[in-house]
Coordinates of C-alpha atoms and ligand atoms in Angstrom, one line a residue:
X1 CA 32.7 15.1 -3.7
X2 CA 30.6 12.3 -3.8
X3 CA 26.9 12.9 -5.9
X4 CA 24.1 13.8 -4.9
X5 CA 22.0 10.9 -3.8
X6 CA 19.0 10.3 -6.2
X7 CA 16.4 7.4 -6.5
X8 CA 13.7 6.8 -8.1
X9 CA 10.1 5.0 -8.0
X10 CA 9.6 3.6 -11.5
X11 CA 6.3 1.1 -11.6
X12 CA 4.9 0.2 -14.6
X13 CA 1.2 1.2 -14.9
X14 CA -0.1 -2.6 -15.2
X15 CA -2.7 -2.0 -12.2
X16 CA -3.3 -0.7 -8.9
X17 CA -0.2 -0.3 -7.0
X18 CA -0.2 -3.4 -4.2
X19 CA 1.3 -2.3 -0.8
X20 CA 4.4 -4.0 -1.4
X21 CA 5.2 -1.2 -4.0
X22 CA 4.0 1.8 -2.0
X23 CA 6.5 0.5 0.7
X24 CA 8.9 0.7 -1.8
X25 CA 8.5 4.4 -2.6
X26 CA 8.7 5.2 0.7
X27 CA 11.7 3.8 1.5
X28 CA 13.3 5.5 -1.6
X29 CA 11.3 8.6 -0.4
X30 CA 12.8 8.2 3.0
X31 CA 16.4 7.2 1.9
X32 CA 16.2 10.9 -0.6
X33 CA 14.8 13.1 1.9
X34 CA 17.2 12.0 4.7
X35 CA 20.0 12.4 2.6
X36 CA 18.6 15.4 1.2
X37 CA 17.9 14.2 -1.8
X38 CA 15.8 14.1 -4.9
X39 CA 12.9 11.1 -5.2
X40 CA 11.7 10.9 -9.0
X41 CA 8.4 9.1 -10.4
X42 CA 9.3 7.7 -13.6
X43 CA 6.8 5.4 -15.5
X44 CA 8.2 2.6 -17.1
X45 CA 5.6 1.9 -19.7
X46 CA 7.4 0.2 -22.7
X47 CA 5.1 -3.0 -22.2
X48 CA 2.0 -2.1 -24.2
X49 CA 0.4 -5.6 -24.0
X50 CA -0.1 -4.9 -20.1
X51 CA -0.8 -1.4 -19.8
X52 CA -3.6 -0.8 -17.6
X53 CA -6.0 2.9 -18.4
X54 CA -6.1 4.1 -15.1
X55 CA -3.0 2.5 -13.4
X56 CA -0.3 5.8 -14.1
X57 CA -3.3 7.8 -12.8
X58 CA -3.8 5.4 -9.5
X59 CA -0.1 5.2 -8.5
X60 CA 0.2 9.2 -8.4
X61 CA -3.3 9.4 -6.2
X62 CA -2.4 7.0 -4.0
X63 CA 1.4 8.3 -3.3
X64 CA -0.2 11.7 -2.3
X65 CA -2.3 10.1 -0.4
X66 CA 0.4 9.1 1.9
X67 CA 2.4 12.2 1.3
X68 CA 5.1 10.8 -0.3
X69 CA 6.1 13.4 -3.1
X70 CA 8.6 13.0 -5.4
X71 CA 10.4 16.3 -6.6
X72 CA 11.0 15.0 -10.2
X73 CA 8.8 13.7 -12.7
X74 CA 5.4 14.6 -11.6
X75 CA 3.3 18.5 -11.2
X76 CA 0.3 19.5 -10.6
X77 CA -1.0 15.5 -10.3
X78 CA 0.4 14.9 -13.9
X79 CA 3.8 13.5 -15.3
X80 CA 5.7 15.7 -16.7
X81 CA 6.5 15.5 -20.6
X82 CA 8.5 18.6 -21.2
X83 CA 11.8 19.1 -19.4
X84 CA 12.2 22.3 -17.3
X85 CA 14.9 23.5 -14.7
X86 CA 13.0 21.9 -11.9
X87 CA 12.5 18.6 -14.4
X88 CA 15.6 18.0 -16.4
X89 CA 15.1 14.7 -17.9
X90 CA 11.9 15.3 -19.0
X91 CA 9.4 13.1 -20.3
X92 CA 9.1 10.7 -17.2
X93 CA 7.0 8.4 -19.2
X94 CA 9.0 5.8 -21.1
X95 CA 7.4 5.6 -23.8
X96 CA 7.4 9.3 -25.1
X97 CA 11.1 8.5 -24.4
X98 CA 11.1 5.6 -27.3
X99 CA 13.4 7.5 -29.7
X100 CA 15.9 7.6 -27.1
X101 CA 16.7 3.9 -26.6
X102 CA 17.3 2.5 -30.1
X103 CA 20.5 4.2 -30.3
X104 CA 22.0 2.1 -27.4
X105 CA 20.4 -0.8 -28.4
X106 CA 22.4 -0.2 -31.8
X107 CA 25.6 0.7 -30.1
X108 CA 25.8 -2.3 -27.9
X109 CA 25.1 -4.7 -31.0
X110 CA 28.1 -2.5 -32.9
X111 CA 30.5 -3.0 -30.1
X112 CA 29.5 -6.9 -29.9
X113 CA 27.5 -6.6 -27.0
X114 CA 24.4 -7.4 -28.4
X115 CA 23.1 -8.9 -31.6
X116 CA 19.9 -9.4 -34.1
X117 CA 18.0 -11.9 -33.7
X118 CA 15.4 -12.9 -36.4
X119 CA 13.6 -16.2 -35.2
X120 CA 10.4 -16.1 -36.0
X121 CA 8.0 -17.6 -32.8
X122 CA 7.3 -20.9 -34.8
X123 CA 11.1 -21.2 -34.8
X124 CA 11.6 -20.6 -31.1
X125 CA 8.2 -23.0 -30.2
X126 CA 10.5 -25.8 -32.9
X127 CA 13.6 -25.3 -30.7
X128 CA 11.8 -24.9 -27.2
X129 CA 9.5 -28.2 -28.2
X130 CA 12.6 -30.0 -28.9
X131 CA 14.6 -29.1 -25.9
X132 CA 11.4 -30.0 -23.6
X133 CA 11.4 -33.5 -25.0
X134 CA 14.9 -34.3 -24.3
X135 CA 13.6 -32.4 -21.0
X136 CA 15.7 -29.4 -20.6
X137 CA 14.3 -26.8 -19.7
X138 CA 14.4 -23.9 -22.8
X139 CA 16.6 -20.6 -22.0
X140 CA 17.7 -18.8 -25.0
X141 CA 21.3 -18.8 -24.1
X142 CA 24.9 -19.1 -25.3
X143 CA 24.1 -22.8 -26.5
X144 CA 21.3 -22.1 -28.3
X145 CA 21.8 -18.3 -30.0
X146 CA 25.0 -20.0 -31.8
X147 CA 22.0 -22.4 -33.8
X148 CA 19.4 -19.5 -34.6
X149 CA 19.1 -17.2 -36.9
X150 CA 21.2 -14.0 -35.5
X151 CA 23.6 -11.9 -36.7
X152 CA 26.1 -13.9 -35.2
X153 CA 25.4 -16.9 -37.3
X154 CA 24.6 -15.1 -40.8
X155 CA 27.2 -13.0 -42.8
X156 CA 26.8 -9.6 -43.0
X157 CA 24.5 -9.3 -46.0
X158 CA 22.1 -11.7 -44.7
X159 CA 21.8 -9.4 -41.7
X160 CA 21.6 -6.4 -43.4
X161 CA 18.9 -7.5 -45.6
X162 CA 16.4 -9.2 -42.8
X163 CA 17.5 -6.0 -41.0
X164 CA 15.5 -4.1 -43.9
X165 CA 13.1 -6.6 -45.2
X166 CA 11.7 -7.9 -41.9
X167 CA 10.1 -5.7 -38.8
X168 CA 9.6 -8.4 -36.1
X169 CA 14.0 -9.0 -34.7
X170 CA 15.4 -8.3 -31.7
X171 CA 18.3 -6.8 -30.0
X172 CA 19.4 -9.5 -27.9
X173 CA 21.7 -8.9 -25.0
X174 CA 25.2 -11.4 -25.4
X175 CA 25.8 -12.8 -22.2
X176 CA 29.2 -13.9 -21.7
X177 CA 30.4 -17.1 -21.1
X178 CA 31.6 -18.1 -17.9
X179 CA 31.9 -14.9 -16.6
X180 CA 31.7 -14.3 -12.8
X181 CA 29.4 -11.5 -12.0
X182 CA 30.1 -10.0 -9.0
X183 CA 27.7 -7.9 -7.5
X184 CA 27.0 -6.1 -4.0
X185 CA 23.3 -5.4 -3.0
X186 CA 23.3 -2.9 0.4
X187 CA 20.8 -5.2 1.9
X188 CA 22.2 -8.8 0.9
X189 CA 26.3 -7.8 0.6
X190 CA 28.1 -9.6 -1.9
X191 CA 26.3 -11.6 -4.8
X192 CA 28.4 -13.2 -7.6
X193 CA 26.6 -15.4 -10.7
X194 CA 28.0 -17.0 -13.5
X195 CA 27.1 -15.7 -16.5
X196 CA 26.7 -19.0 -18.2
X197 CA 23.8 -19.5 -16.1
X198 CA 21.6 -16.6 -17.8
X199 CA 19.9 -16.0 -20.9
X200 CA 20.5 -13.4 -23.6
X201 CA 17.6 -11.7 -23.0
X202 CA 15.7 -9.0 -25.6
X203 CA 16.9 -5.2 -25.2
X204 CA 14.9 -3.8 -27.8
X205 CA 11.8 -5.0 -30.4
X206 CA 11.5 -3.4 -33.5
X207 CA 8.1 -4.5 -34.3
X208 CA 7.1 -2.0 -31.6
X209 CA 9.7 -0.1 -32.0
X210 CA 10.4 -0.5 -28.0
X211 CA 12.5 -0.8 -25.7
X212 CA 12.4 -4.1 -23.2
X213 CA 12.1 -3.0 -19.0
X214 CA 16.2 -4.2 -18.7
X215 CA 17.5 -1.4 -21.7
X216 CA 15.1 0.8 -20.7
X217 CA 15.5 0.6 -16.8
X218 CA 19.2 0.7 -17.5
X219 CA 19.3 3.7 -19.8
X220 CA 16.9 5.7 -17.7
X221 CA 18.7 5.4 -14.6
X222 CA 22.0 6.5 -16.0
X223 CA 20.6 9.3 -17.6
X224 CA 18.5 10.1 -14.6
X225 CA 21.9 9.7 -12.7
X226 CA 20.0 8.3 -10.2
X227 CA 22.6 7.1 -7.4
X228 CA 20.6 4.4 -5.7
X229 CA 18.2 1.8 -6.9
X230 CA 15.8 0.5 -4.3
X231 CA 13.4 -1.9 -5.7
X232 CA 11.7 -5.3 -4.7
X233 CA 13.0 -8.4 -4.3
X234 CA 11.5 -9.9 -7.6
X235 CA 14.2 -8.1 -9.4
X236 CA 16.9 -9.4 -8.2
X237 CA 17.2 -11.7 -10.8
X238 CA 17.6 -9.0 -13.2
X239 CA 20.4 -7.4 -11.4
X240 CA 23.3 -9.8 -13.1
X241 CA 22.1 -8.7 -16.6
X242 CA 22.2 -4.6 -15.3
X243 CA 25.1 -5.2 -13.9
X244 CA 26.6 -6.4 -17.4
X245 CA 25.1 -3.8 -19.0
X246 CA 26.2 -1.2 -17.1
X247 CA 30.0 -2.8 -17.8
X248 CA 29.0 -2.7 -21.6
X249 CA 28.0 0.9 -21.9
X250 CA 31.3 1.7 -19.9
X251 CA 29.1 3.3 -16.4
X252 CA 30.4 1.0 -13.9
X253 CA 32.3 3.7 -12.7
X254 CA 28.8 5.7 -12.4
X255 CA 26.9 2.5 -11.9
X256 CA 23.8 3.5 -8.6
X257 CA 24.5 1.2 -5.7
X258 CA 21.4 -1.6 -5.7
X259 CA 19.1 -2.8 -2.7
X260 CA 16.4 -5.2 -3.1
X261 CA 13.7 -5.3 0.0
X262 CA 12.6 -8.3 0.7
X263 CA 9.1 -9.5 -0.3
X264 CA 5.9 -9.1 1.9
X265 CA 4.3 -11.9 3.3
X266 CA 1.1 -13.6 3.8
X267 CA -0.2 -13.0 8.0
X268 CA 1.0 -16.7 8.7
X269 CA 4.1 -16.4 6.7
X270 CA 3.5 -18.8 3.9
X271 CA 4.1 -17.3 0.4
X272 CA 4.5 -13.6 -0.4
X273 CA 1.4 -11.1 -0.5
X274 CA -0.3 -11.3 -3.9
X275 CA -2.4 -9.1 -5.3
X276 CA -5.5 -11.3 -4.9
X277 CA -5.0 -12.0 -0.9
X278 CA -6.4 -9.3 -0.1
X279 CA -10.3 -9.8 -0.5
X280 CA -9.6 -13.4 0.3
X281 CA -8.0 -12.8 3.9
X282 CA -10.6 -10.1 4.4
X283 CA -7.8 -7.2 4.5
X284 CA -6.9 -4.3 1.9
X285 CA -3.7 -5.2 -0.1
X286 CA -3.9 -2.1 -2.7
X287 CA -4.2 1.8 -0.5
X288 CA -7.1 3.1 -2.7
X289 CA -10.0 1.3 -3.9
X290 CA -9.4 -0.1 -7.4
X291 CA -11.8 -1.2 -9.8
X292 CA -11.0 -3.7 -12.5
X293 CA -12.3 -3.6 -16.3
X294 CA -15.2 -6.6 -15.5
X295 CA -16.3 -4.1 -12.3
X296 CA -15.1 -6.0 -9.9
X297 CA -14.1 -3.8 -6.7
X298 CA -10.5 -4.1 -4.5
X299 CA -10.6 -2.6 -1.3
X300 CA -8.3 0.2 -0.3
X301 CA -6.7 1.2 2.8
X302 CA -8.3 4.7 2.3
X303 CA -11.7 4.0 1.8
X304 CA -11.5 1.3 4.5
X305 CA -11.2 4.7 7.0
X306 CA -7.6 4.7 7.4
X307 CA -5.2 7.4 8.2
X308 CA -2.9 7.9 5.7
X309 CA -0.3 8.7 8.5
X310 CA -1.2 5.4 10.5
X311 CA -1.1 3.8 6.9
X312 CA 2.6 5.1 6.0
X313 CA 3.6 4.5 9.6
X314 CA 2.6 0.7 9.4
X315 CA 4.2 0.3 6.2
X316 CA 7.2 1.5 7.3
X317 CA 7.5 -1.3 9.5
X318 CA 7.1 -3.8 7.5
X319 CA 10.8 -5.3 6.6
X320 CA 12.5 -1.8 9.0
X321 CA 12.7 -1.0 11.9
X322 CA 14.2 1.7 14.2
X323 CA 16.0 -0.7 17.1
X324 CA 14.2 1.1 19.7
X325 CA 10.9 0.3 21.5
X326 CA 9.2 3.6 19.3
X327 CA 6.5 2.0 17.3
X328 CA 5.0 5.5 16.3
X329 CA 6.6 7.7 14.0
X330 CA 5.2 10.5 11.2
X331 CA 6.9 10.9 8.2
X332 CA 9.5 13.6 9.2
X333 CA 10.3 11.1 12.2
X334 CA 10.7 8.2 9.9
X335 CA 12.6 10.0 7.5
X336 CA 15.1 11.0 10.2
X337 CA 15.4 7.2 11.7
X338 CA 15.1 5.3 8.0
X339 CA 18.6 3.3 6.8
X340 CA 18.9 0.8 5.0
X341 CA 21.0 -1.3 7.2
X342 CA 18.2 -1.6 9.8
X343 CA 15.8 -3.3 6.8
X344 CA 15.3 -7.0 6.9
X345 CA 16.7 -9.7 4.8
X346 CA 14.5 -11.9 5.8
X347 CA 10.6 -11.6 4.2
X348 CA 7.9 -9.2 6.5
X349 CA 5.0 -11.2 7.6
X350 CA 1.9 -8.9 6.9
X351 CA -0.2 -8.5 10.5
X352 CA -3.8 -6.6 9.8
X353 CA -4.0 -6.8 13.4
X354 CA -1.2 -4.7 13.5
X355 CA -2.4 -2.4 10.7
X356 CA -5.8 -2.0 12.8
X357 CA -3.6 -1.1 16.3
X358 CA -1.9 1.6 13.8
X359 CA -4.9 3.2 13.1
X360 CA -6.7 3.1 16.2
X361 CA -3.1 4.6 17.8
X362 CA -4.0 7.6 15.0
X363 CA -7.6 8.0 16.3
X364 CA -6.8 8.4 19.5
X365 CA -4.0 11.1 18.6
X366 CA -6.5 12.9 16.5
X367 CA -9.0 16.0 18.4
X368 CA -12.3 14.6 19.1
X369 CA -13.5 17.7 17.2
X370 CA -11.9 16.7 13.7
X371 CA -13.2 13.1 14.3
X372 CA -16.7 14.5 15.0
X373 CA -16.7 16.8 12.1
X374 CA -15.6 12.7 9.9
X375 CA -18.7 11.2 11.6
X376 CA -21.1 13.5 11.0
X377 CA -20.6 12.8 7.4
X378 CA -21.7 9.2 8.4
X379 CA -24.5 10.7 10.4
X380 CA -25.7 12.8 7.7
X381 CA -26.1 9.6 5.2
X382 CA -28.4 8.1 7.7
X383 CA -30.1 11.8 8.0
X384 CA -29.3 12.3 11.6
X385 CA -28.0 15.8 12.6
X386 CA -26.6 16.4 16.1
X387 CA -25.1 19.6 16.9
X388 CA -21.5 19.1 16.6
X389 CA -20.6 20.2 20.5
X390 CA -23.1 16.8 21.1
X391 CA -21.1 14.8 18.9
X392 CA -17.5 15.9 19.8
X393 CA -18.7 14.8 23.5
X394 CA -19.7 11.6 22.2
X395 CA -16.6 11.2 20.3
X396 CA -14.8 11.5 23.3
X397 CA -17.0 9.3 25.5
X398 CA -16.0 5.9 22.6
X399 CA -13.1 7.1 21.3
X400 CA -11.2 4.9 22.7
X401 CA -12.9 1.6 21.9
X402 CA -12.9 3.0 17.6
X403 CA -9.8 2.1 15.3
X404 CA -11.9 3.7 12.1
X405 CA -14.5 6.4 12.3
X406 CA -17.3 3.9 10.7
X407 CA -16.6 2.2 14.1
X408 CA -18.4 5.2 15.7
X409 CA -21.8 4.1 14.5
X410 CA -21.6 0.3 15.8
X411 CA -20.4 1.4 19.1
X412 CA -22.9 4.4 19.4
X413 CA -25.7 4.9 17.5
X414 CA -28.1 4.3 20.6
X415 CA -26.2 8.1 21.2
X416 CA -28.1 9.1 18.0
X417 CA -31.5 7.4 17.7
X418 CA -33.7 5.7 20.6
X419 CA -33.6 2.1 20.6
X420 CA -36.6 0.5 18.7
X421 CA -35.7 -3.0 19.7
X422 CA -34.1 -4.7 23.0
X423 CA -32.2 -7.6 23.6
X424 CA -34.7 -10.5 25.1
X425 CA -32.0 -12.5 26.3
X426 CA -30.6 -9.5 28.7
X427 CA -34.3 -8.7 30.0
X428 CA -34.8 -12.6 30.3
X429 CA -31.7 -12.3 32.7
X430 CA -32.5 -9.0 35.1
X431 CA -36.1 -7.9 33.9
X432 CA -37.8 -9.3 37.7
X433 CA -41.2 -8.9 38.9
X434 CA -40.6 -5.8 40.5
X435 CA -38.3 -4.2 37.9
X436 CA -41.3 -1.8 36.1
X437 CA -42.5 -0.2 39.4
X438 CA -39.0 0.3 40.6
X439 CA -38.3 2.2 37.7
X440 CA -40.9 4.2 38.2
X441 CA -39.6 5.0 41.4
X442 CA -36.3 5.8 39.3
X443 CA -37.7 8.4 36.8
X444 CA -39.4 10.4 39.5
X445 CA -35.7 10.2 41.1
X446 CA -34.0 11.0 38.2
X447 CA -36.9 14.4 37.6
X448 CA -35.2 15.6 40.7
X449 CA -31.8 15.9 39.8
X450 CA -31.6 19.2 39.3
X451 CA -28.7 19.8 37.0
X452 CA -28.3 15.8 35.2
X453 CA -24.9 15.4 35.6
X454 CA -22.5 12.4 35.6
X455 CA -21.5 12.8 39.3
X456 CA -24.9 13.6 40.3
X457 CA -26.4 10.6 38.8
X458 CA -23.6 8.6 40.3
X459 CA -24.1 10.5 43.6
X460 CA -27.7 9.9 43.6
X461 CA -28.3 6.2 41.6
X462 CA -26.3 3.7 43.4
X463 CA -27.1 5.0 47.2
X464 CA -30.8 4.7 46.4
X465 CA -30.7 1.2 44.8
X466 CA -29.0 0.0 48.2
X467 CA -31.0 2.0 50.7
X468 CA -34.2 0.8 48.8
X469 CA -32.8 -2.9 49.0
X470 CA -33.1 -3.4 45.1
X471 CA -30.7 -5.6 43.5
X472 CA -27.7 -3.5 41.6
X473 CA -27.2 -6.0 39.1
X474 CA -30.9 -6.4 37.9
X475 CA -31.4 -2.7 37.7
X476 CA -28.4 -1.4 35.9
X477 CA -28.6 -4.2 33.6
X478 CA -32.8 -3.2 32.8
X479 CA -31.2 0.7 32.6
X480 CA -29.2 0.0 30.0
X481 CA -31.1 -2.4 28.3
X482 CA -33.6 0.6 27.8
X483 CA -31.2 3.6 27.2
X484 CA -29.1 1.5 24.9
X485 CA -31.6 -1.6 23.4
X486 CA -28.6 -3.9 24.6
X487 CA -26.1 -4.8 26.8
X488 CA -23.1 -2.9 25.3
X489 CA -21.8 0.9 26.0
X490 CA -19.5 2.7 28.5
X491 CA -21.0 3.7 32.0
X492 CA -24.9 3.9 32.1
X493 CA -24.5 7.6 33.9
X494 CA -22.2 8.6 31.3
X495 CA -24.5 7.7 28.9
X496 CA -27.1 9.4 30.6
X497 CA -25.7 12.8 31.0
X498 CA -24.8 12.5 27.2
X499 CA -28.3 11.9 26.4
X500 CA -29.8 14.6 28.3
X501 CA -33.2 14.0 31.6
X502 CA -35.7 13.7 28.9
X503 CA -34.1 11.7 26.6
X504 CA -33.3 9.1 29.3
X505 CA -36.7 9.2 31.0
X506 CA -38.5 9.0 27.7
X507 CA -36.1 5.8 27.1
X508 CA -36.9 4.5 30.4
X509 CA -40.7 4.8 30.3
X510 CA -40.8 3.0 26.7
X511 CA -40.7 0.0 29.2
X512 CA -44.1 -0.6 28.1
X513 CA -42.9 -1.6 24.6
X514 CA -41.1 -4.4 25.8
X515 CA -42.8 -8.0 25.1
Ligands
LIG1 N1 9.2 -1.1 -13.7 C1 9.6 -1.9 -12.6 C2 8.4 -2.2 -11.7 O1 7.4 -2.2 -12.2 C3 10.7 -1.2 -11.9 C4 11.7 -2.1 -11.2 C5 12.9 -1.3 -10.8 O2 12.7 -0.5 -9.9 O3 14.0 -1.4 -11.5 O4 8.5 -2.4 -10.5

């Protein structure tokens, strides 16, 4: 039988979660679920110097915005310290996990795995100083650890006694010498490093008392036995080392299987996504809104108006895709289309055109009602209130030309207020000699429609214009000028039926504003 697949999302709470990261819980949320699986939240905290307040707090707001819920590690909106049936491995915060990690550390050194290493940081900055003037580059590694202060190089006694008098030595991690480590990542295939080429890196500190990200990562997952590790690219340099510890503890034979998505990339393809691109290429890169300690404000996908559907549906594609033409999926479609062997290798260029087309493919799929019932928060802030039959029937007059719901007020708001200022230029270009009297001639037209629909303004408007030998183009153009204050907006009738006979023929006669 084989086990039961289980992943897990495990960000460290150093700040807002970047897109690149919500993409990756959803393809472990995806990979779980379609397997009918279990997705976990772990927080992998054990590095106090970056520790963000607010970060762990972030990352569990913004996966519910999308909908992505894991079934372990996180209830009611919090992490959950005390195990339970439904929560086993319980706390899913590293560090209320501390006590647990020492004891491998300590085993690993015991079995010759690892070592102590006492080197105080003016003795590494001596040897790293030295090796940079010969100009090598510094790696604490097999070379070097034989000419420090370790428990490799001092007898016993020495090591006990630093052991007890000092409180700033590592656990180091041994690395073999010339070892071939073979490795297999779902989404690259084979990988094989020598272990020469890696540094012994630190497992465990004691003057915190805590664990590095590699021993605790390691430890977690086994003990989680999570099955699959998805995780970004920017750790595949760290799979060699968990693949050796995983041979040191003695898992392989329960070692997860590892894929690492490729990195997402700047719109024109130069240089991965960072953190900071997004206020500088005038896109979100973070789903919420995040403010920083100095005040400063990142946007956020959510409270740049977009739909967390279109917003999980766009990330999706990024780096997968389903090998069909379907670009539009919810989250029960992706989940039954996701595998890993359809995501890239290669990076996923970032295209907040794209994104934009996403949402505006959402708008359109949601009722004009609902989207109404969004704007007339908008409306409300600028202390308009419109019924909301009138609004719905506005909605669905522009609701094709909106990607966002703020759209609504740049491509309406003439539907709201009456213009207070006109566009010269377009009265400069139709406004003729004639045009006020004609008008005239229009609103006593216009009083006798009886019932001021569409098709009986189109019935009635156009004829008369050509039987009366005015010029269609000048008097449309002065129309709208005066309904709308420009030259924008779907058809002039249609606008005109929305707005009621007095509405328009008050419009019309504030002709006598114009300069
Ligand atoms: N804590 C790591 C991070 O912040 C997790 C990497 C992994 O998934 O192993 O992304």
């Amino acid at each position: 039988m084989t086990a039961k697949t289980r992943v897990r999302f495990a960000p460290s709470p150093t700040g807002p979660l970047h897109i690149g990261g919500v993409r990756t819980a959803l393809y472990n949320y995806l990979f779980a679920k379609k397997r009918g699986g279990d997705f976990i939240l772990r927080i992998e905290d054990t590095d106090s110097q970056r520790f963000v307040p607010g970060a762990e707090e972030y990352i569990i707001e913004a996966l519910a915005w999308c909908g992505i819920s894991p079934d372990e590690g996180i209830e009611n909106g919090k992490i959950v310290e005390q195990p339970s049936e439904k929560h086993p491995f319980a706390p899913y915060r590293q560090s209320q996990r501390k006590d647990i990690y020492r004891g491998y550390a300590e085993d690993l050194v015991k079995r010759g795995y690892a070592y102590y290493a006492f080197d105080t940081s003016e003795e590494l900055d001596a040897v790293r100083s030295q090796a940079e003037a010969n100009g090598d580059v510094f790696t604490y590694n097999y070379q070097i650890r034989e000419k420090m202060k370790t428990s490799l190089t001092l007898s016993p006694e020495e090591t006990e006694k630093l052991l007890s008098q000092e409180n700033n030595w590592v656990v180091r991690f041994k690395m073999p010498v010339n070892y071939i480590i073979k490795m297999a990542d779902e989404i690259r295939g084979e990988i094989e490093v020598n272990s020469s080429t890696l540094d012994d890196k630190v497992l465990w500190k004691a003057a915190d008392q805590l664990p590095t990200y590699h021993l605790a990562n390691v430890v977690d997952d086994k003990l989680m036995e999570i099955s699959d590790v998805i995780r970004g690219e920017e750790w595949l340099p760290s799979l060699p080392l968990h693949f050796m510890l995983y041979e040191a503890f003695g898992w392989s034979d329960s070692r997860p299987r590892f894929a690492h998505l490729s990195l997402l990339l700047k719109p024109d393809g130069k240089g991965k996504l960072s953190k900071r691109d997004g206020d500088r290429l005038g896109f979100p890169v973070f789903p919420l809104e995040w403010k920083n300690d100095a005040g400063e404000r990142s946007r956020g996908y959510r409270e740049d108006g977009y739909i967390p559907e279109a917003f999980v549906n766009l990330l999706a594609f990024l780096g997968w895709n389903p090998g069909t033409e379907q670009e539009i999926f919810s989250l029960e479609e992706l989940t039954e289309a996701f595998s890993l062997e359809r995501v890239v290798k290669s990076g996923a260029k970032f295209n907040p055109e794209k994104a934009k087309w996403y949402n505006q493919e959402y708008l359109r799929m949601r009722s004009s009602d609902t989207l109404a019932a969004e704007f007339s928060l908008v409306l409300k802030e600028k202390g308009i209130e419109k019924s909301p039959e009138y609004t719905t029937k506005v909605i669905e007059l522009f609701k094709d030309r909106a990607a966002f719901v703020n759209d609504f007020w740049n491509l309406c708001d003439f539907m709201f207020k009456t213009p207070e200022s006109y566009d010269l230029k377009v009265k400069e270009k139709f406004w003729k000699e004639d045009t006020s009297e004609i008008l005239d001639q229009v609103i006593v037209l216009f009083e006798g429609i009886k019932e001021f629909t569409k098709e009986n303004i189109e019935n009635i408007l156009p004829a008369t214009i050509k039987e009366r030998g005015w010029q269609m183009g000048s008097v449309m153009n002065c129309l709208r000028l005066l309904l709308v204050g420009e030259s924008k907006g779907p058809g002039v009738a249609d606008i005109m039926a929305l707005l009621g006979k007095d509405e328009s023929i008050l419009r019309i006669r504030r002709k006598s504003l114009l300069p």
